[in-house]
Tab-separated table of C-alpha atoms in Angstrom:
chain	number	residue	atom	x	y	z
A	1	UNK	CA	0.000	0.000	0.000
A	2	UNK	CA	0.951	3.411	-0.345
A	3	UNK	CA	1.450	6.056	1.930
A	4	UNK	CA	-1.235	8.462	2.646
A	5	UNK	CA	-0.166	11.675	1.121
A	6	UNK	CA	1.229	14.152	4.235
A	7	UNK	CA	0.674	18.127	3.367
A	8	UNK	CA	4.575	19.710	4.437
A	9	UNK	CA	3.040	22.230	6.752
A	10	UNK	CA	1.289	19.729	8.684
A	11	UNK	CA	5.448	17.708	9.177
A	12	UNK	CA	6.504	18.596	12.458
A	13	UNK	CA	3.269	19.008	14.749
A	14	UNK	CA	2.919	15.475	15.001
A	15	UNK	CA	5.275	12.117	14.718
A	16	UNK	CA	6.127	12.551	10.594
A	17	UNK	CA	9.375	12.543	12.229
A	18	UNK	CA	11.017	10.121	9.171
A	19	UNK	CA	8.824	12.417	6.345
A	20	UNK	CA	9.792	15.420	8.070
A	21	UNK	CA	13.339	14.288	7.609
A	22	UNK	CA	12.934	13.081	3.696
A	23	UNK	CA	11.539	16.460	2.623
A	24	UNK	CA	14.358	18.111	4.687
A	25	UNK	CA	16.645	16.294	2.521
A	26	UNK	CA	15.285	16.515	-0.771
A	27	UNK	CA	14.742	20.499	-0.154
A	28	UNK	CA	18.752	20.981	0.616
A	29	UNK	CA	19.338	18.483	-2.775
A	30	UNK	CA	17.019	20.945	-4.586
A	31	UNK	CA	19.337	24.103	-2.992
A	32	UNK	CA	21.486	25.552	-4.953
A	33	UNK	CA	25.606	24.964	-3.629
A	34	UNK	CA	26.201	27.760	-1.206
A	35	UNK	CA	22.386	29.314	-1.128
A	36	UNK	CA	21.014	29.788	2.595
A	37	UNK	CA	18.435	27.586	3.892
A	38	UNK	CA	14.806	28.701	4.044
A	39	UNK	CA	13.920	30.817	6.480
A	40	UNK	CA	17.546	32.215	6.945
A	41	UNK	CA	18.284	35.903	6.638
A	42	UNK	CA	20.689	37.595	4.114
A	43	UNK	CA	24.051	36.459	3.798
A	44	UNK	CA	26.406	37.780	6.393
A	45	UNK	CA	29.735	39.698	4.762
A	46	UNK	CA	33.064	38.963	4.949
A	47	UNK	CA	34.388	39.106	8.031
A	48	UNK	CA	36.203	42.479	8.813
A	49	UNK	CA	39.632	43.277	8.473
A	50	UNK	CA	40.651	43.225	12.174
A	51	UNK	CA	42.143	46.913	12.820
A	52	UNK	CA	45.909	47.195	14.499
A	53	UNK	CA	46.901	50.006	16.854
A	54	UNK	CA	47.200	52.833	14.368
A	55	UNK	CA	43.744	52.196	13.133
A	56	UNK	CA	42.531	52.108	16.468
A	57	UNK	CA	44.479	54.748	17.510
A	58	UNK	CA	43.269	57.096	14.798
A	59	UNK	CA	40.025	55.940	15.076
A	60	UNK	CA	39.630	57.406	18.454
A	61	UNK	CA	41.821	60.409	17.780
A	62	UNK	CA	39.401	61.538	15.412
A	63	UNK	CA	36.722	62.028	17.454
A	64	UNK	CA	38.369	63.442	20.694
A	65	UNK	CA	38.013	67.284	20.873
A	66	UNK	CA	41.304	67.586	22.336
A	67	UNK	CA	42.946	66.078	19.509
A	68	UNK	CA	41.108	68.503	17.222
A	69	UNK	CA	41.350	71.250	18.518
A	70	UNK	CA	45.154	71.316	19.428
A	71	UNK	CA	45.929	69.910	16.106
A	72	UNK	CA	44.239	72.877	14.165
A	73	UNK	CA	46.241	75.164	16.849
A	74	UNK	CA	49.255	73.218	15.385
A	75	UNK	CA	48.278	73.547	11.704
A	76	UNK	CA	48.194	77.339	11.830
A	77	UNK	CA	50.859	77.697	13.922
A	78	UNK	CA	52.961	75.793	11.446
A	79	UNK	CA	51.225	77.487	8.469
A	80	UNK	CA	52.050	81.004	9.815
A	81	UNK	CA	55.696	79.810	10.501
A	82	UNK	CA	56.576	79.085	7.046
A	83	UNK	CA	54.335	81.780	5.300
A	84	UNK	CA	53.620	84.420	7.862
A	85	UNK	CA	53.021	86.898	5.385
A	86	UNK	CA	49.157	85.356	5.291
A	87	UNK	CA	48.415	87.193	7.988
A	88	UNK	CA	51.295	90.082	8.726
A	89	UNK	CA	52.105	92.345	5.903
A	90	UNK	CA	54.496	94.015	8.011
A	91	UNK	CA	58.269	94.377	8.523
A	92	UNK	CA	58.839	92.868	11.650
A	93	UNK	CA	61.992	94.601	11.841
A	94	UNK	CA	60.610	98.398	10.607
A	95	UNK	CA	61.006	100.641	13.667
A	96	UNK	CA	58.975	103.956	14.122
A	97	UNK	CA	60.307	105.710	17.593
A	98	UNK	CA	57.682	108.432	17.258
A	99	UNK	CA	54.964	105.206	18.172
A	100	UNK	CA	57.378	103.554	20.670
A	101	UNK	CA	55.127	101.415	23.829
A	102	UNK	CA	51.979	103.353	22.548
A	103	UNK	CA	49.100	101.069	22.606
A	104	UNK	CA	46.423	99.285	20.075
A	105	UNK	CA	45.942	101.379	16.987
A	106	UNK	CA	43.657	100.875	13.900
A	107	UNK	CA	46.064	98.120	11.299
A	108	UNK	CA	48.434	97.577	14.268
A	109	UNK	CA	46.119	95.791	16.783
A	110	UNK	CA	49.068	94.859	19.742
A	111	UNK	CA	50.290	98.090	19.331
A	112	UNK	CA	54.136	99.269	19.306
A	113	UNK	CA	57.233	98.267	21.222
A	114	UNK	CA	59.769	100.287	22.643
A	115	UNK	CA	61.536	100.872	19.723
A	116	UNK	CA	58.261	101.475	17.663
A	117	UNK	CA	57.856	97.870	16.000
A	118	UNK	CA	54.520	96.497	15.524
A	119	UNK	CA	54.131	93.644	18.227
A	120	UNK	CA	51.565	91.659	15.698
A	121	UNK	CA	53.997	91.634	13.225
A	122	UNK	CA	56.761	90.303	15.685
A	123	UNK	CA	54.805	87.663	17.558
A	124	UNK	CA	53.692	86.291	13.989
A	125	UNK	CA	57.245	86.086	12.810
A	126	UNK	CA	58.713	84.888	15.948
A	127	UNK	CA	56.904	81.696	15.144
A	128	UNK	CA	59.110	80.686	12.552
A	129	UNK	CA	62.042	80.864	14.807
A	130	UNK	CA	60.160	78.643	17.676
A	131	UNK	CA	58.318	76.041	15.321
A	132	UNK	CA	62.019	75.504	13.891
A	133	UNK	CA	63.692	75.132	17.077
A	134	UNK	CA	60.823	72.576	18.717
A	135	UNK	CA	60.671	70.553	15.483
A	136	UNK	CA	63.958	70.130	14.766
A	137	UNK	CA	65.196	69.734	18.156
A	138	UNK	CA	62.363	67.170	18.513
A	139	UNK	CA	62.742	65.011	15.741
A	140	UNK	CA	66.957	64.873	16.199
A	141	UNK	CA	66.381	64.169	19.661
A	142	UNK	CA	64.285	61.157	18.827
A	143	UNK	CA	66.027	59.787	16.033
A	144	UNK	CA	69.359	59.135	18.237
A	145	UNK	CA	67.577	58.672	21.343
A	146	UNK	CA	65.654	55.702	19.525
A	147	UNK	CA	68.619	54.205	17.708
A	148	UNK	CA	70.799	53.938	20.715
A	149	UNK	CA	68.356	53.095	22.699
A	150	UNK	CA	66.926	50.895	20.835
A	151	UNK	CA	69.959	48.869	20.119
A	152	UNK	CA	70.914	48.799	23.340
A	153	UNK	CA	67.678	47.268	24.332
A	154	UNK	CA	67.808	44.885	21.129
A	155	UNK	CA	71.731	43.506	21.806
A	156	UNK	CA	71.770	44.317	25.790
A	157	UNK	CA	75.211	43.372	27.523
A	158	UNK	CA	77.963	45.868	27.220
A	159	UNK	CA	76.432	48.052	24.933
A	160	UNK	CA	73.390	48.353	27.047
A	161	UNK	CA	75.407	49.147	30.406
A	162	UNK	CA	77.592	51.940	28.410
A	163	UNK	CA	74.393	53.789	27.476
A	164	UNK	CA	72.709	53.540	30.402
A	165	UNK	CA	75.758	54.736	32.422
A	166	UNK	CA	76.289	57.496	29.636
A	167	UNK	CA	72.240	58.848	29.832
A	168	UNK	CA	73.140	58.877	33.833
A	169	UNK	CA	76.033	61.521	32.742
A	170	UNK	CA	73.453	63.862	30.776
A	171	UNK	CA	70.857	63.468	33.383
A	172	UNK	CA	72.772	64.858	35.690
A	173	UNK	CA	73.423	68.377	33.919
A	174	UNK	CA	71.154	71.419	34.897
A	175	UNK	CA	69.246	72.147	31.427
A	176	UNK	CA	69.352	75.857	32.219
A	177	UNK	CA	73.080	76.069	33.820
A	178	UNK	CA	74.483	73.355	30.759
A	179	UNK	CA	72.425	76.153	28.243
A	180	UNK	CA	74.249	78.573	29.424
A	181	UNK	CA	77.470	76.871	29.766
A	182	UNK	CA	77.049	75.527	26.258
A	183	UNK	CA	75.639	78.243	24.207
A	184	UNK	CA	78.204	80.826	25.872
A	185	UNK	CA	80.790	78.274	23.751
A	186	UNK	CA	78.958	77.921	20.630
A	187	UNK	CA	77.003	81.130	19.534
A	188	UNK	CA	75.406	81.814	16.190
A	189	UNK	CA	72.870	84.021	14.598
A	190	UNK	CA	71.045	81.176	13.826
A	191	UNK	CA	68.819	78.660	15.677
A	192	UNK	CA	70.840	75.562	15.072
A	193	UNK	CA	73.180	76.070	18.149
A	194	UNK	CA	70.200	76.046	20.337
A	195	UNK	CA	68.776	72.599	18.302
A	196	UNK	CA	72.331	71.366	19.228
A	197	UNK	CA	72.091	72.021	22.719
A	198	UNK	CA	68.476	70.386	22.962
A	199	UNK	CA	69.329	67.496	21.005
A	200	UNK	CA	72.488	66.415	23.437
A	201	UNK	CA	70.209	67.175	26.679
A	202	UNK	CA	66.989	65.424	24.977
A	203	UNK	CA	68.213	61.837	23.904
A	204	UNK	CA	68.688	60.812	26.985
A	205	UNK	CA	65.086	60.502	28.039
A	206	UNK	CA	64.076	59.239	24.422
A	207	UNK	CA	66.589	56.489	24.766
A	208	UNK	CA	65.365	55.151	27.721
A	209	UNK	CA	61.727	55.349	26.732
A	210	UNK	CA	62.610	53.655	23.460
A	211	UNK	CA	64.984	50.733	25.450
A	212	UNK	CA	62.353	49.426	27.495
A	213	UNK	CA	60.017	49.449	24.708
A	214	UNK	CA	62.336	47.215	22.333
A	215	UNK	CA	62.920	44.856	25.877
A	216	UNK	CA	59.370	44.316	25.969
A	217	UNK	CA	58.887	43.804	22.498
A	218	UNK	CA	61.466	41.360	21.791
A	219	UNK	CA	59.964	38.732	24.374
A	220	UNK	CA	57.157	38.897	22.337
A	221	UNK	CA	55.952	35.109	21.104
A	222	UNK	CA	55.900	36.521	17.511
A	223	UNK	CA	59.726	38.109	17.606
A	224	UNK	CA	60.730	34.514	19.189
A	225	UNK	CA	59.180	32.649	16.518
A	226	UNK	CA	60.598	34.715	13.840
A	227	UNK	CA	64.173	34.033	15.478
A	228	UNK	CA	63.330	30.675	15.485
A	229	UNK	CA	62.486	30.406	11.751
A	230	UNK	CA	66.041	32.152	10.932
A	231	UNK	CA	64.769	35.367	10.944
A	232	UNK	CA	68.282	38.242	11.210
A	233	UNK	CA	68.736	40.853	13.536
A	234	UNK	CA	67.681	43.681	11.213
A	235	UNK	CA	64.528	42.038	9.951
A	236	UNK	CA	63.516	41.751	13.303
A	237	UNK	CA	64.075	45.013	14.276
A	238	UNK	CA	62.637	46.640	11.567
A	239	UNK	CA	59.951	44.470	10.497
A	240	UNK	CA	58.927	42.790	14.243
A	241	UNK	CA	59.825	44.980	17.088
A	242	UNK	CA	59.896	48.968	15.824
A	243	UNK	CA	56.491	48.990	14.784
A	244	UNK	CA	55.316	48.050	17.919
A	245	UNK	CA	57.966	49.691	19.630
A	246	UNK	CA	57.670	52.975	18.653
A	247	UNK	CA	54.529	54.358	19.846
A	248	UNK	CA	55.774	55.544	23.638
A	249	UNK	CA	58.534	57.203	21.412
A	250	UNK	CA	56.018	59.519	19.448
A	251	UNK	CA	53.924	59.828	22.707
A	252	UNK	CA	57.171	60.794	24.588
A	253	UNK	CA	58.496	63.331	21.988
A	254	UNK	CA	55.110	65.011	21.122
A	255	UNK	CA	55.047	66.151	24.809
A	256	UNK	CA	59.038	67.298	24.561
A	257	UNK	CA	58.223	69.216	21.772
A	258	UNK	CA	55.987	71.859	23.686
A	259	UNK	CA	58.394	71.720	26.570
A	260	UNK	CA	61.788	72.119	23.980
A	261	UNK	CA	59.301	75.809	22.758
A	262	UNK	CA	59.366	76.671	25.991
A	263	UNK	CA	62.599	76.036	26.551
A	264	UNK	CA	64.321	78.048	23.880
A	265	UNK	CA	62.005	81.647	24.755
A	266	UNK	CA	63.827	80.880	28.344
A	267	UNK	CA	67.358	80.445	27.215
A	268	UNK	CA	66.533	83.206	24.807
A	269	UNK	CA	65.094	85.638	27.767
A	270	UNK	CA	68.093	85.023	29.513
A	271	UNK	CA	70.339	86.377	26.926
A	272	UNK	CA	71.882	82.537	25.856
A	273	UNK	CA	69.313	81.194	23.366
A	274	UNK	CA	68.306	82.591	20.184
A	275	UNK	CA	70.329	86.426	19.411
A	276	UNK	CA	69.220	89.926	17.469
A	277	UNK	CA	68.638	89.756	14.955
A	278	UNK	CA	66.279	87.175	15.264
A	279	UNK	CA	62.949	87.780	15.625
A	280	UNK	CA	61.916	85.338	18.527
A	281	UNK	CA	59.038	85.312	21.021
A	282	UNK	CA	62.003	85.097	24.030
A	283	UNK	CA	63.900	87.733	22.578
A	284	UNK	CA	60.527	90.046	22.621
A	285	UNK	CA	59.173	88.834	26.227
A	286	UNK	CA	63.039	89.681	27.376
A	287	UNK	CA	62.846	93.298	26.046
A	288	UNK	CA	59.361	93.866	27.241
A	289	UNK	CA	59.753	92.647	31.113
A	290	UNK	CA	61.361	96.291	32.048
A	291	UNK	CA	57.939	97.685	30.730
A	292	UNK	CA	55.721	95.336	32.164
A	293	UNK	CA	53.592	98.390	34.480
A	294	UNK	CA	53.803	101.266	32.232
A	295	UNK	CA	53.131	99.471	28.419
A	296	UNK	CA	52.123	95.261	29.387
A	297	UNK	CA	50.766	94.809	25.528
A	298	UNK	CA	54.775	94.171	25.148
A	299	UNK	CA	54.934	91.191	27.498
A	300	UNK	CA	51.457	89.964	27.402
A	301	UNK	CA	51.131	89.227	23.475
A	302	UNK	CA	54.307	87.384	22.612
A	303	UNK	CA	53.968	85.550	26.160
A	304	UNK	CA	50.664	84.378	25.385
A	305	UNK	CA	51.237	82.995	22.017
A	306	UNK	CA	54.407	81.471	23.514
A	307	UNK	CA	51.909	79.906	26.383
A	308	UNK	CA	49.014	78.683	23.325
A	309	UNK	CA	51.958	76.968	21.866
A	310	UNK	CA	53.627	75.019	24.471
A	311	UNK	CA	49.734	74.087	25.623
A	312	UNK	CA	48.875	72.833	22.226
A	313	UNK	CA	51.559	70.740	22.204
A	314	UNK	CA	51.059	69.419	25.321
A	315	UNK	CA	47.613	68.574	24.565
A	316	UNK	CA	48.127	66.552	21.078
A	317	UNK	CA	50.500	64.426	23.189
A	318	UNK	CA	48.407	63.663	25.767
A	319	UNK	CA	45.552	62.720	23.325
A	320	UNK	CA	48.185	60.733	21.245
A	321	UNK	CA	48.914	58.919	24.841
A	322	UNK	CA	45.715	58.209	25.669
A	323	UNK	CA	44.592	56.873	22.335
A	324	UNK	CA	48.303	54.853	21.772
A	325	UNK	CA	47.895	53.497	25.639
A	326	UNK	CA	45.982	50.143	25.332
A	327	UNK	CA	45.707	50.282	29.225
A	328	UNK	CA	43.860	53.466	28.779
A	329	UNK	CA	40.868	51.794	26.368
């Protein structure tokens, strides 16, 4: 006899359990290879590419207000360095005594120093001068601070005792004493003595940071298995351990950077940074601080961009810490 005939919405409310399971299997022959089953929603994607610490990094750089708004500081601080006759048609160096200390005046908005130069004019120059110096200072600072330290950190043994016993040497000079000392030797008109002088004080503290990064990252289960498939010691450096080394190095030097600024308007101020001709924000703050009660626009301008600077600096590294710091999530 033959099987009464069983409707398929009627399998599975009562014992059809073998039917049930003969129309399940002639539905998924009838399926094309790959479709989804009935019932099923769309297709999921492809998984994602997971994201590494950059992408993550940038990801929540992007949308922290700190980040943004020091960053734009930055932009038009470094835009006005390089052309800052956007915004200042002046000459910085034009002199009227007739105006000298006199105050805010229609086209000269800071007013006058005491030799009758327009203060806008100067403070918008003297960017130049401390953009160069905090960049440059910055970045040689943390290219030998991060190569010595780094193999030091790598190779250990000898050469790792001789730099740490050598940072112990340059920790242990007075910045503003060894300035002095220092730039009273080596003077120029220029601001490269002054990037000279930063750069020998600075590594020190790079190199360390950058030494315990590379000892951390070499213990790493991925540098070991690279050594163990005959990887060399510069593959491994550059391929394994500085990319995931490096990130308390740009943390570490963002944050110099403000506080290198700050350090050449005080060197300058005290008569051993940056020299006249040289139009500098130290230089101006310096010539002002005898007129502080009876003409303040002097001191108050060039110090406060000077202060804006150093602050957005300090500010973009302490977002770029935050975001970089895993610990911090």
């Amino acid at each position: 006899m033959h099987e009464p005939y069983v409707p398929k919405e009627a399998i599975g409310h009562g014992d059809g359990g073998s039917a049930a399971l003969a129309i399940g299997e002639a539905e998924s022959l009838e399926r094309r290879p790959g479709a989804a089953p009935p019932g099923a929603g769309p297709p999921a994607g492809p998984p994602g590419k997971p994201r590494s610490l950059w992408s993550d990094a940038w990801h929540d750089l992007r949308r922290n207000p700190v980040f943004v708004l020091s960053a734009l500081v930055i932009v038009f601080l470094v835009v006005i360095a390089i052309w800052p006759q956007l915004i200042a048609t002046g000459n910085p160096y034009r002199a009227d005594l007739a105006k000298a200390q006199q105050g805010s005046q229609p086209g000269h908005p800071f007013g006058f120093d005491t030799q009758g130069r327009d203060v806008y004019t100067r403070v918008v120059y003297g960017a130049r001068a401390s953009i160069t110096v905090g960049v440059c200072a910055t970045a040689g600072a943390a290219l030998l601070g991060s190569l010595l330290g780094g193999l030091a950190g790598f190779f250990g043994s000898w050469s790792d005792t001789l730099l740490s016993r050598l940072a112990d040497i340059f920790f242990g000079i007075p910045v503003l004493l060894g300035g002095l000392v220092f730039l009273s030797v080596v003077t120029g008109t220029t601001v490269w003595p002054v990037v000279g002088f930063i750069v020998l004080l600075g590594w020190p503290q790079i190199s360390r940071i950058a030494r315990g990064s590379v000892v951390t990252a070499k213990q790493n289960d991925y540098v070991q298995a690279a050594r163990a498939l005959g990887a060399g010691n510069g593959r491994m450096l550059l391929r394994h351990i500085a990319p995931n080394a490096v990130a308390p190095v740009i943390v570490v030097a963002t944050i110099a950077l403000g506080t290198y600024i700050a350090l050449e308007a005080t060197l300058s101020y005290l008569g051993a940074g940056l020299k006249p001709p040289t139009v500098s924000w130290g230089i101006d703050i310096s010539a002002a601080s005898t007129y502080i009660r009876s003409a303040p626009h002097m001191l108050l301008w060039p110090a406060g961009a000077l202060s804006i600077t150093v602050l957005a600096f300090i500010m973009l590294g302490d977002a770029v810490r935050d975001a970089l710091d895993p610990k911090l999530r």
